[in-house]
Backbone as a ProteinNet text record, in pm:
[ID]
protein_1_A
[PRIMARY]
MTDILMPKATAVWLVDNTSLTFDQIADFCGLHPLEVKGIADGEVARDIRGADPIANGQLSREELDKAQNNSKYRMKAQKSRHAELLKPVKKAPRYTPVSRRQDRPDAIAWFIRNHPEVADSQIARLLGTTKATIDQVRNRSHWNAANIKPVDPVTLGLATQLELDAVVRKAAEKKAKDDARRGIVDGPTLEPASETGAAFAEDDQPYEAERPLFDQGEDDED
[TERTIARY]
7524.8	7394.2	7376	7251.1	7221.2	7247.5	7315.2	7341.9	7210.5	7199.7	7078	7088.7	6982.5	6977	6950	7018.3	6999.2	7004.3	7118.4	7127.4	7093	7139.5	7110.6	6963.3	6904.7	6761.6	6679.6	6723.6	6655	6668.2	6788.8	6811	6724	6708.5	6622.1	6480.2	6429.8	6292.5	6279.3	6377	6370.6	6378.3	6458	6467.5	6334.3	6270.9	6147.5	6023.2	6028.6	5904.2	5907.2	6017.2	6025.1	6085.7	6081.6	6143.7	6272.4	6333.5	6457.7	6570.1	6667.3	6784.4	6878.4	6969.9	7067.9	7152.5	7184.5	7265.8	7191.3	7063.1	6985	6977.5	6952.5	6943	7077.8	7183.8	7318	7354.4	7320.9	7352.5	7276.1	7150.1	7068.9	7113.2	7149.2	7182.3	7330.9	7413.3	7556.5	7622.1	7570.8	7626	7687.6	7757.2	7810.6	7701	7690.5	7587.8	7592.1	7713.5	7722.4	7658.9	7664.4	7596.6	7446.4	7395.6	7251	7211.9	7295.6	7268.3	7267.1	7361.7	7366.1	7239.8	7185.1	7059.2	6946.4	6943.2	6838.1	6848.4	6970.5	6991.7	6975.9	6957.6	6941.7	7072.1	7183.4	7313.8	7362.6	7304.7	7345.7	7222.8	7243.8	7137.1	7015.5	7039.7	6928.6	6838	6898.4	6820.5	6780.4	6803.3	6769.8	6629.5	6551.3	6413.9	6417	6341.5	6341.2	6287.7	6348.3	6305	6252	6127.9	6062.1	6115.5	6190.8	6246.1	6140.4	6024.9	5915.7	5850.3	5827.9	5763.7	5850.2	5983	6068.6	6119.6	6063.2	6091.2	6220.7	6283.1	6409.4	6391	6273.2	6247.8	6101.7	6079.8	5942.3	5888	5756.8	5693	5722.1	5729.6	5757	5895.7	5995.8	6130.8	6134.2	6063.5	6061.2	5997.2	5885.8	5817.4	5905.9	5977.4	6067.6	6174.2	6228.3	6335.8	6285.3	6164.1	6111	6075.1	6046.4	6012.5	6135.2	6250.6	6373.3	6490.6	6546	6652.1	6781.3	6792.1	6912.5	6896.9	6776.8	6752.6	6807.1	6872.8	6926.8	6847.4	6789.8	6702.5	6780.5	6715.6	6774.5	6706.9	6788.3	6733.9	6690.2	6586.2	6542.1	6605	6612.4	6662.9	6555.1	6587.6	6488.9	6451.3	6323.9	6278.7	6326.2	6370.4	6421.2	6571.3	6638.1	6783.6	6830.5	6760.6	6800.8	6785.3	6682.2	6659.1	6765.4	6813.8	6911.5	7054.9	7074.7	7209.9	7263.7	7385.9	7441.1	7456.8	7416.9	7423.5	7552.4	7631.3	7756.7	7726.9	7784.8	7760.8	7824.1	7743.7	7794	7887.6	7982.3	8072.6	7992.6	8039.9	7970.9	7972.8	7854.7	7845.9	7839.4	7924.8	7927.1	7886.6	7783.1	7742.2	7858.7	7856.4	7963.7	7981.6	7868.6	7874.8	7948.4	7960.6	8023.9	8165.2	8204.7	8335.8	8449.9	8429.3	8534.8	8555.9	8461.3	8474.3	8554	8579.8	8650.5	8786.2	8869.4	8999.6	8987.6	8883.1	8863.4	8833.2	8751.7	8718.6	8841.3	8921.1	9044.6	9137.6	9152.2	9238.3	9189.2	9056.9	8999	9039.1	9032.8	9073.5	9222	9305.3	9449.7	9484.6	9416.3	9445.9	9388.7	9264.7	9195.7	9197.5	9208.5	9204.1	9307.4	9434.8	9540.5	9540.7	9467.7	9462.9	9373.6	9290.1	9201.1	9282.9	9273.8	9352	9304.6	9395.7	9361.1	9249.9	9252.8	9149.9	9011.5	9004.6	8876.3	8828.1	8921	8885.5	8836.3	8909.8	8874.2	8735.2	8704.4	8573.9	8462.4	8485.9	8382.2	8352.7	8457.1	8440	8425.4	8448.8	8440.4	8555.3	8673.9	8790.9	8896.9	9019.2	9127	9243.2	9327.8	9445.4	9541.9	9543.8	9631.9	9593.1	9462.7	9415.6	9448	9434.7	9466.8	9614.7	9699.5	9843.8	9873.9	9804.6	9827.3	9789.3	9678.5	9636.9	9736.8	9779.9	9873.8	10009.8	10055.4	10185.9	10179.8	10061.2	10038.4	10076.5	10061.3	10089	9960.4	9847.9	9719	9714	9649.8	9648.8	9584.1	9493.6	9425.1	9468.4	9592.2	9638.9	9627.2	9646.5	9644.9	9508.6	9402.6	9266.9	9200.7	9274	9215.5	9219.8	9109	9104.6	9021.7	9056.5	8985.7	8840.5	8749.6	8606.8	8553.5	8477.3	8433.6	8335.8	8341.1	8260.5	8110.4	8066.6	7923	7872.5	7945.9	7908.9	7906.8	7999.3	8008.1	7903.7	7835.2	7734	7790.3	7915.5	7979.1	7957.7	7909.3	7885.5	7786	7721.7	7632.3	7713.1	7655.2	7724.9	7747.6	7651	7665.2	7779.7	7791.5	7899.8	8035	8041.7	8167.5	8207.7	8113.3	8143.8	8188.7	8125.8	8161.5	8305.7	8346.1	8482.1	8583.5	8555.7	8647.9	8657.1	8543.2	8543	8625.8	8608.2	8682.5	8832.5	8870.6	9013.1	9069.2	8989.6	9034.4	9054.5	8963.6	8976.5	9102	9128.8	9248.3	9374.4	9373.2	9488.8	9512.8	9402.8	9415.8	9477.3	9435.9	9492.4	9639.9	9672.7	9813.3	9899.4	9846.6	9920.7	9942	9836.5	9847.5	9951	9955	10051.3	10194.3	10209.8	10342.9	10373.7	10278.6	10300	10270.7	10201.9	10164.6	10023.9	10012.8	9881.9	9828.3	9916.8	9872.3	9882.1	9792.7	9795.1	9668	9659.8	9540.1	9422.1	9307.4	9185.6	9130.8	9094.4	9038.9	8896.9	8867	8733.2	8643.6	8513.4	8421	8419.9	8395.8	8392.6	8281.7	8172.1	8060.8	8101.5	8202.6	8248.1	8352.3	8451	8555	8500	8398	8340.8	8278.5	8206.6	8139.7	8240.9	8353.9	8454.4	8521.5	8558.8	8635.2	8547.6	8415.7	8328.3	8332.1	8362.6	8363.2	8506.1	8604.1	8742.8	8776.7	8814.2	8845.8	8994	9073.3	9216.4	9249.7	9345.8	9383.9	9445.3	9451.6	9504.9	9652.3	9722.2	9864.8	9889.4	9799.7	9819.1	9947.2	9995.9	10125.2	10125.9	10009.1	10005.4	10034.5	10135.4	10174.6	10077.8	10074	9995.1	10087.1	10048.6	10134	10107.3	10211.2	10195.9	10100.5	10019.2	9921	9985.7	10091.1	10151.2	10096.7	10135.2	10099.2	9983.4	9916.1	9809.1	9686.4	9652.8	9536.1	9425.6	9434.4	9333.9	9200.2	9092.4	8958.4	8908
10618.1	10576.6	10426.6	10387.6	10246.4	10169.2	10056.7	9975.5	9923.5	9929.1	9884.7	9736.7	9662.7	9522.4	9517	9429.1	9410.3	9545.2	9612.8	9747.1	9753.2	9657	9661.5	9636.2	9542.4	9514.2	9636.6	9705.5	9827.6	9935.8	9947.1	10046.2	10017.1	9889.3	9851.2	9901.1	9879.4	9921.3	10072.8	10144.7	10291.3	10348	10286.3	10331	10310.8	10196.4	10161.6	10231.7	10271.8	10317.4	10460.2	10530.9	10667.1	10760.1	10888.8	10989.6	11043	10966.4	11007.9	11017.4	11102.7	11112.7	10995.6	10974.4	10866.4	10890.5	11019.2	11052	11020.3	11048.3	11020.1	10869.6	10794.7	10650	10591.4	10640.4	10591.2	10619.5	10739.1	10775.6	10686.5	10662.1	10581.3	10434.4	10382.6	10240.1	10210.6	10314.6	10291.2	10243.1	10289.1	10251.2	10373	10348.6	10458.8	10504	10634.3	10683.4	10613	10576.3	10507.3	10368.3	10303.2	10173.4	10191	10298.9	10326.1	10356.9	10433.4	10462.5	10332.5	10240.8	10112.3	10030.9	10041.2	9972.3	10030.6	10163.9	10230.4	10197.2	10179.1	10147.4	9998.5	9918.8	9774.7	9701.1	9766.3	9703.3	9636	9676.8	9623.9	9567.2	9458.3	9398	9360.6	9312.6	9280.4	9170.7	9075.2	8961.7	8977.2	9094.7	9116	9173	9111.3	9158.3	9271.7	9378.1	9493.7	9462.3	9526.5	9509.7	9642.5	9644.4	9766.4	9805.5	9915.7	9954.1	10004.1	10044.7	10088.2	9966.5	9865.1	9743	9669.9	9673	9601.6	9689.8	9811	9894.5	9971.6	9985.3	10059.1	10206.1	10239.3	10376.1	10411.9	10533	10577.6	10648.4	10649.1	10716.4	10867.1	10923.7	11065.6	11100.6	11016.7	11040.7	11035.4	10937.4	10923.9	11045.1	11093.1	11209.2	11334.1	11351.6	11465.9	11463.2	11346.9	11333.7	11356.1	11309.6	11326.4	11472.9	11547.8	11689.8	11780.2	11724.4	11804	11716.6	11741.4	11656	11663.4	11765.8	11777.9	11707.3	11664.7	11599.7	11456.1	11418.3	11282.7	11205.2	11095.4	11017.3	10952	10942	10875.6	10740	10637.8	10502.4	10474.3	10394.7	10348.2	10211.6	10175.8	10044.2	9942.2	9852.5	9754.8	9656.7	9626	9525.7	9387.1	9373.3	9243.3	9230.1	9344.7	9341	9252.8	9262.4	9182.9	9034	8998.7	8857.2	8803	8891.4	8847.2	8856.3	8925.1	8942.9	8809.1	8771.7	8645	8642.9	8532.8	8518	8446.1	8509.9	8449.2	8338.5	8223.4	8108.4	8132.1	8113.4	8133.7	8019.9	8048.5	7941.9	7827.3	7706.4	7589.7	7593.7	7575.5	7571.8	7427.3	7394.7	7260.4	7268.4	7195.3	7198.4	7164.8	7224.5	7202.7	7054.3	6981.8	6839.4	6756.8	6810.5	6736	6784.1	6897.5	6953.7	6862.2	6785.7	6694.9	6580.1	6562.8	6455.2	6497.9	6626.4	6673.8	6607.1	6594.7	6529.4	6388.2	6313.6	6179.2	6185.3	6283.4	6299.2	6343.1	6430.5	6474.9	6356.4	6273.4	6155.1	6060.9	6051.8	5965.3	6016.1	6146.5	6203.7	6179.2	6202.8	6187.4	6043.6	5947.5	5806.3	5759.2	5793.6	5736.1	5821.6	5950.9	6039.8	6150.7	6115.6	6217.4	6314.4	6280.5	6370.7	6491.9	6486.7	6599.2	6709.8	6830.9	6942.8	6983.8	7037	7083.4	7187.5	7273.9	7377.6	7315.8	7205.1	7137.5	7071.6	7009.4	6946.5	7051.7	7163	7269.6	7324	7342.8	7396.4	7296.2	7169.4	7068.3	7045.2	7041.1	7007.8	7130.6	7249.1	7368.9	7376.9	7336.7	7336.8	7428.1	7422	7507.7	7422.8	7484.6	7413.7	7381.9	7467.4	7442.8	7313.4	7291.1	7168.3	7046.7	7061.6	6951.2	6915.1	7017.1	6993.2	6923.4	6962.3	6900.3	6752.7	6720.3	6580.1	6502.6	6559.9	6493.2	6470.2	6568	6558.8	6494.4	6452.2	6391.2	6484.6	6614.4	6710.6	6761.5	6707.8	6745.9	6704.2	6786.1	6759	6623.9	6576.2	6449.7	6340.6	6350.5	6259.9	6112.7	6081.9	5941.9	5877.5	5958.6	5903.9	5923.2	5981.4	6006	5878.9	5844.4	5732.4	5773.2	5726.7	5768	5720.1	5813.4	5782.8	5877.3	5824.3	5909.8	6016.6	6134.6	6248.1	6228.4	6140	6114.7	6042.2	5941.8	5868.6	5961.2	6057.4	6149.7	6261.4	6270.8	6375.1	6511.6	6515.3	6641.9	6681.5	6589.8	6617.3	6515.5	6549.5	6453.8	6368.3	6256.3	6169.5	6240.5	6321.8	6394.3	6494.2	6565.4	6662.3	6592.3	6480	6406.7	6352.9	6292.7	6237.6	6347.4	6465.8	6576.1	6621.3	6630.3	6671.9	6569.3	6441.2	6335	6326.9	6342.5	6335.9	6449.7	6570.7	6686.2	6666.7	6615.3	6592.9	6483	6378.1	6267.6	6313.6	6398.3	6449.8	6535.8	6617.7	6701.8	6616	6512.1	6423.7	6352.1	6309.1	6240.4	6332.8	6460	6556.3	6580.1	6594.2	6616.5	6496.6	6374.4	6253.4	6243.8	6277.2	6271.3	6372.4	6488.7	6591.4	6544.1	6464	6413.4	6281.2	6230.5	6105.7	5982	5997.4	5881.9	5839.6	5722.9	5678.2	5559.6	5481.6	5364.8	5392.6	5331.9	5347.8	5293.8	5286	5234.2	5325.1	5265.6	5342.2	5389.7	5517.6	5571.5	5520.3	5469.7	5420.5	5535.9	5526.4	5632.3	5647.1	5768.6	5792.6	5712.9	5686.3	5611.6	5469.5	5415.5	5280	5279.7	5368.6	5370.4	5416.9	5501.7	5551.7	5441.1	5350.5	5243.5	5151.7	5133.7	5041.9	5100	5227.9	5284	5335	5341.7	5379.4	5273.7	5148.1	5038.8	4998.4	5076.5	5043.9	5078.5	4979.9	5002.8	5012	5016.7	5026.2	5160.6	5166.2	5293.8	5384.6	5513.7	5613.2	5588.8	5523.7	5496	5368.2	5336.5	5216	5228.6	5112.3	5110.7	5191.3	5202.4	5273.6	5421.8	5478.4	5617.6	5714.6	5835.1	5942.6	6024.7	6040.5	6110	6258.9	6334.2	6479.9	6519.2	6620.9	6667.4	6746.4	6820.9	6909	7049.4	7132.6	7273	7310	7209.5	7237.8	7286.5	7412.3	7466.7	7498.7	7441.6	7471.6	7418.3	7496.3	7454.1	7341.5
11496.2	11444.6	11464	11494.6	11513.1	11384.6	11394.7	11275.8	11218.7	11087.8	11020.4	10987	11016.9	10977.4	10827.3	10758.8	10615	10539.6	10544.6	10485.9	10337.3	10258.1	10114.3	10086.8	10162.2	10144.7	10184.6	10289	10331.5	10225.3	10169	10063.5	9941.7	9908.2	9795.4	9818.9	9941.2	9972.6	9965.6	10021.3	10021.9	9880.3	9795.1	9655.7	9584.1	9609.3	9538.3	9593.1	9721.1	9785.8	9839.7	9822	9873.9	9769.6	9802.1	9714.7	9775.3	9864.1	9929.2	9827	9855.6	9768.1	9793.9	9701.2	9719.4	9844.9	9869.1	9986	10115.7	10120.3	10240.7	10267.3	10161.5	10175.8	10215.5	10151.6	10181.6	10326.6	10375.5	10513.6	10611.3	10582.9	10673.6	10675	10559.3	10547.6	10566.4	10578.7	10594	10466.2	10352	10221.9	10154	10044.2	9964.5	9867.9	9843	9749.3	9614.2	9568.7	9439.8	9444.8	9564.8	9579.8	9567.2	9628.3	9620.6	9476.4	9406.6	9265.5	9184.3	9217.9	9149.5	9174	9295	9326.2	9242.7	9234.4	9155.5	9007.8	8959.2	8817.6	8788.6	8892.8	8873	8855.1	8888.2	8871.6	9000.1	9112.6	9243.3	9313.8	9388.8	9471	9388.2	9265.2	9174.9	9231.2	9302.5	9352.6	9499.2	9555.2	9696.4	9709	9795	9818.5	9920	9894.5	9982.7	10121.2	10222.2	10361.1	10412.9	10456.9	10503.9	10642.1	10653.8	10784	10881.9	10829.9	10918.8	10982.2	10900.4	10951.2	11053.2	11033.5	11128.2	11242.1	11251.3	11367.3	11364.6	11248	11241.9	11203.9	11154.7	11109.4	11137.1	11187.5	11212.9	11089	11077.3	10963.4	10968.7	11091	11106.2	11051.6	11081.9	11032.2	10879.9	10823.8	10678.5	10613.6	10671.2	10615.4	10621.9	10733.7	10747.2	10637.9	10614.3	10515.6	10374.1	10346.1	10211	10182.5	10289.6	10272.7	10275.9	10315	10323.6	10282.4	10164.6	10110.9	10192.2	10277	10360.1	10495	10524.8	10654.5	10651.7	10760.1	10771.3	10875.7	10834.4	10922.9	11035.6	11150.4	11266.4	11282.8	11286.7	11299.5	11442	11454.3	11584.9	11612.6	11739.1	11773.7	11737.9	11645	11598.2	11707.1	11713.4	11810.6	11771.7	11645	11600.7	11624.4	11649.2	11660.2	11774.8	11888.8	12004.7	11976.9	11898.2	11868.1	11773.3	11683.4	11584.3	11633.5	11746.4	11799.2	11848.5	11811	11856.6	12008.4	12066.3	12211.5	12247.9	12331.9	12374.3	12473.8	12448	12533.7	12670.5	12774.2	12910.1	12948.6	13037.8	13082.8	13143.9	13119.4	13173.5	13325.9	13385	13531.1	13576.2	13669.6	13726	13872.6	13914.3	14054.9	14147.3	14266	14362.2	14391.2	14396.8	14431	14326.4	14203.8	14095.9	14065.8	14122.9	14090.7	14132.6	14238.6	14284.4	14186.6	14092	13993.9	13870.3	13855.3	13736.4	13717.8	13822.5	13801.6	13746.1	13787.9	13733.6	13584.1	13544.4	13402.4	13323	13381.3	13315	13293.5	13397.9	13387.9	13278.7	13262.9	13158	13019.6	13000.7	12872.3	12846.6	12948.1	12930.7	12895.3	12957.5	12931.9	12798.8	12768.9	12654	12528.1	12543.5	12426.4	12441.1	12435.5	12446.9	12329.4	12222	12106.6	12132.1	12235.8	12267.6	12333.9	12281.2	12333	12471.7	12549.7	12683.9	12680.2	12579.5	12568.5	12550.4	12475.7	12455.6	12585	12656.9	12784.2	12883	12889.6	12982.7	12953.3	12824	12786.3	12815.1	12788.1	12808.1	12955.8	13037.5	13178.9	13268.3	13213.1	13294	13392.7	13349.5	13436.4	13377.5	13431.1	13383.1	13333.5	13249.3	13198.9	13312.1	13415.2	13529.1	13599.8	13616.4	13680.9	13594.9	13463.6	13372.4	13384.5	13389.6	13405	13537.2	13643.1	13773.9	13772.7	13705.2	13695.8	13611.5	13500	13410.8	13479.5	13555.5	13621.6	13759.7	13798.7	13930.5	14044.7	14020.4	14127	14190.6	14146.4	14203.8	14350.2	14433	14576.8	14611.4	14521.5	14548.5	14450.5	14398.8	14294.3	14333.2	14458.4	14501.5	14485.1	14483.6	14476.8	14340.3	14245.2	14112.9	14029.9	13968.2	13874.2	13754	13633.9	13512.1	13509.3	13496.4	13480	13373.1	13277.6	13167.1	13216	13155.5	13201.7	13188.6	13098.7	13085.9	13209.7	13253.6	13373.9	13495.3	13497.1	13609.9	13602.4	13489.1	13474	13440.4	13391.9	13358.6	13212.9	13129.9	12987.7	12935.5	12824.9	12760.6	12663.6	12622.6	12527.8	12394.9	12353.1	12226.7	12234	12346.9	12362.9	12362.7	12432.9	12440.5	12303.9	12233.7	12101.2	12004.5	12015.7	11926.5	11950.5	12077.7	12111	12061.7	12087.1	12046.6	11894.5	11826.4	11679.6	11620.5	11674.8	11624.9	11643.7	11761.4	11789	11698.9	11675.2	11591.1	11447	11398.2	11261.1	11247.3	11348.7	11344.3	11347.7	11431.4	11440.9	11308.3	11243	11114.9	11009.9	11011.2	10916	10943.8	11072.8	11109.2	11072	11095.1	11060.9	10910.2	10834.6	10688.4	10638.8	10703.9	10664.2	10690.8	10795.6	10829.7	10761	10680.6	10608.9	10689.9	10803.4	10885.9	10845.3	10782.3	10734.1	10811.6	10872.6	10947.5	11096.1	11170.6	11315.1	11374.7	11505.4	11570.2	11546	11524.5	11501.5	11634.3	11640.8	11763.7	11782.4	11899.2	11926.5	11966.7	11935.4	11974.4	12125.7	12171.4	12315.3	12381.2	12306.9	12363.6	12400.6	12327.3	12357.4	12468	12456.3	12557.9	12690.5	12687.3	12811.4	12892.9	12826.4	12897.5	12963.9	12894.4	12947.9	13071.2	13066.3	13176.3	13288.9	13266.2	13375.7	13483.5	13444.8	13540.2	13578.1	13533.4	13559.9	13703.3	13781.8	13922	13947	13838	13857.6	13919.5	14008.5	14068.3	13964.4	13997.8	13905.7	13878.2	13971.3	13954.1	13874.7	13780	13699.2	13618.5	13567.7	13501.8	13371.4	13309.4	13181.2	13204.5	13140.3	13166	13101.6	13156	13097.5	13009.1	12884.1	12788.9	12793.9	12761.4	12759.4	12649	12678.3	12582	12470.8	12504.1	12403.9	12417.7	12324	12332.4	12241.7	12184.7	12087.5	12160.9	12150.6	12217.5	12119.5	11999.7	11898	11943.6	11924.6	11965.2	11876.8
[MASK]
++++++++++++++++++++++++++++++++++++++++++++++++++++++++++++++++++++++++++++++++++++++++++++++++++++++++++++++++++++++++++++++++++++++++++++++++++++++++++++++++++++++++++++++++++++++++++++++++++++++++++++++++++++++++++++++

């Protein structure tokens, strides 16, 4: 049977506006008959406003009439025209134009150098890349390692400033919690991505600069 939107609200409306039995209402709404009885007695869903299943397209008037004329009849729900609108939309994988894909290693290198606290899973999701590519950049085993230099993803057009700041902020908050749990309270303050990005967008130092790239670790938490 089609899942009913707002089952308790629908049950409230059916109790108040029809002569259906508790069993019929319970079957249609996916509730237990005792829950429907509780609604009728005012013990359950007292503050819930009834939702008309006919108005929202989940039940036809013909089905309701059949059920009211036959207590053994079980109503069949229709697919609500609102259901598709309320259904959560899964976010599609980030698409990166072919012309910009060659810039991903530079953006990865920027994260590794400036924000090692950002998990590989977060980098992969933001840049539309893979953990394998991140590992290759970090280990300098990437086929183009000699030409990779850190450039922030906003400058490269791979992310917006808001997206970048959100990722860095989330990683910084997690790091602060982990440090507090380990008793580490003092340390360098992480700069906003908007500030570090501007600085390294103009950095012409080669990727083989003296500053080492630190291992990310195994933290894949989103």
